[in-house]
XYZ file of C-alpha atoms in Angstrom:
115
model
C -4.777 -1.317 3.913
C -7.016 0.303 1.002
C -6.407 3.791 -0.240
C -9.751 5.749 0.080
C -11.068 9.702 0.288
C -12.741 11.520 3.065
C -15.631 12.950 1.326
C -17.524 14.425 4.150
C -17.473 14.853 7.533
C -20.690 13.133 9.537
C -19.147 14.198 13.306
C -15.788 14.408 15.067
C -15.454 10.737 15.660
C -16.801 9.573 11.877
C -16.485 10.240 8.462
C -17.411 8.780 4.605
C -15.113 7.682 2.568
C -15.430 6.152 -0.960
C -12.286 4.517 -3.400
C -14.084 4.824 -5.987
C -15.064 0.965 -5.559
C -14.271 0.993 -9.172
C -10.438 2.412 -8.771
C -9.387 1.181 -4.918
C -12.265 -1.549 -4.376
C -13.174 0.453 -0.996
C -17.024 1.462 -1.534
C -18.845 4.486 -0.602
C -19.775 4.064 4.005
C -19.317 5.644 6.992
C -16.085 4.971 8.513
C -14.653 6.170 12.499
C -11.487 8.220 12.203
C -9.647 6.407 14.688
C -9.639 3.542 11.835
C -7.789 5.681 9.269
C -4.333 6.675 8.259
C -4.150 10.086 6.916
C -1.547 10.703 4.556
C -1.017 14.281 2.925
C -1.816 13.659 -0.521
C -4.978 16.583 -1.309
C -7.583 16.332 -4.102
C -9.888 19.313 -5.336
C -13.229 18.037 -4.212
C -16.504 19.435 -3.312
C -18.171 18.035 -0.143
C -20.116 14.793 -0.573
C -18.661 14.584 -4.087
C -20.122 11.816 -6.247
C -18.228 8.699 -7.728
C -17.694 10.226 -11.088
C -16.253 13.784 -9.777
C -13.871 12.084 -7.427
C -12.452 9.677 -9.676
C -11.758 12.336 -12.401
C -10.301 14.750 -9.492
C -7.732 11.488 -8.350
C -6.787 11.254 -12.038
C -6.172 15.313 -12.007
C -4.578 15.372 -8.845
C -2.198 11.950 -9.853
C -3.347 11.021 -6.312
C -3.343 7.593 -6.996
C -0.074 7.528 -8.942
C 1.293 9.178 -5.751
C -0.116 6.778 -3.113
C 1.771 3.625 -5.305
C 5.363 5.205 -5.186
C 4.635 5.477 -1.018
C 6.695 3.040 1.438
C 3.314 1.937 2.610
C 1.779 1.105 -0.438
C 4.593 -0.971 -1.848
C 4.634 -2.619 1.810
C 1.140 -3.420 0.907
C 1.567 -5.036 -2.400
C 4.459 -7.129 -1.359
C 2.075 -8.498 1.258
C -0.599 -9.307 -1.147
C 2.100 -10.545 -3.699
C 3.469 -13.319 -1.315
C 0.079 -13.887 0.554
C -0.993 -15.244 -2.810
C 2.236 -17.134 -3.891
C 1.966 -21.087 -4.789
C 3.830 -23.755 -3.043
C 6.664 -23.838 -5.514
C 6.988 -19.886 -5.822
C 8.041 -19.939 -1.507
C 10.138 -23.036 -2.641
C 11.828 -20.528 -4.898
C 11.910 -17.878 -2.795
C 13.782 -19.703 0.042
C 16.449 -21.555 -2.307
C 16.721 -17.998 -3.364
C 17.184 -16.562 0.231
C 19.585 -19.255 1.265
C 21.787 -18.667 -2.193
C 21.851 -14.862 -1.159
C 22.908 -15.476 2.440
C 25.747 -17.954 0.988
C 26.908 -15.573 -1.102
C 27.171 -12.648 1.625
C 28.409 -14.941 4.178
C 31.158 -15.577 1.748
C 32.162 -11.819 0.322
C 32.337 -11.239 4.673
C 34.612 -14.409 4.877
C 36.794 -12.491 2.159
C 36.967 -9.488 3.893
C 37.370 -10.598 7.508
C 40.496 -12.682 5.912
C 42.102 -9.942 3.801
C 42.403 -7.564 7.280
């Protein structure tokens, strides 16, 4: 669920990635392909780039600007955003669900009535 960079190839089955740990949180390791999502956002990089040479080629590129306007990324935040909610902010959420249903229920009532 982390947005990382292939930054070389080890075999056909496995490859390393790295976030930058300091950018994405995903650290520098070995990782099988099968396990990742390729998406087609490109960076300029040299093989087995270093930390500081891939984070100022994702700034260059606007990789990472990129990868937070995706479905998939938003998908991802909202996740994280109501994984951490309190007890009151789901209280809120679902008097704020049941207000919205109300209120469609009742704009269908209108229409079904004025055909």
């Amino acid at each position: 669920g982390k947005m990382c960079t292939i930054v070389d190839i080890v075999d056909q089955k496995r490859v390393v990635v790295d976030g930058p740990l300091s950018v994405t949180g995903v650290p520098r390791h070995m990782m099988p392909i099968k396990r990742l999502s390729l998406t087609d956002f490109k960076s300029q990089i040299v093989r087995g780039a270093r930390e500081k040479a891939l984070k100022t080629a994702l700034e260059k590129d606007g990789a990472m600007q990129k990868w937070s306007e995706t479905n998939r990324a938003k998908k991802i935040k909202a996740k994280e955003t109501r994984a951490n909610m309190t007890d009151f902010e789901r209280f809120k959420l679902m008097v704020a669900k049941r207000k919205r249903a109300s209120q469609v229920r009742l704009a269908l009532r209108k229409q079904k009535t004025k055909k």
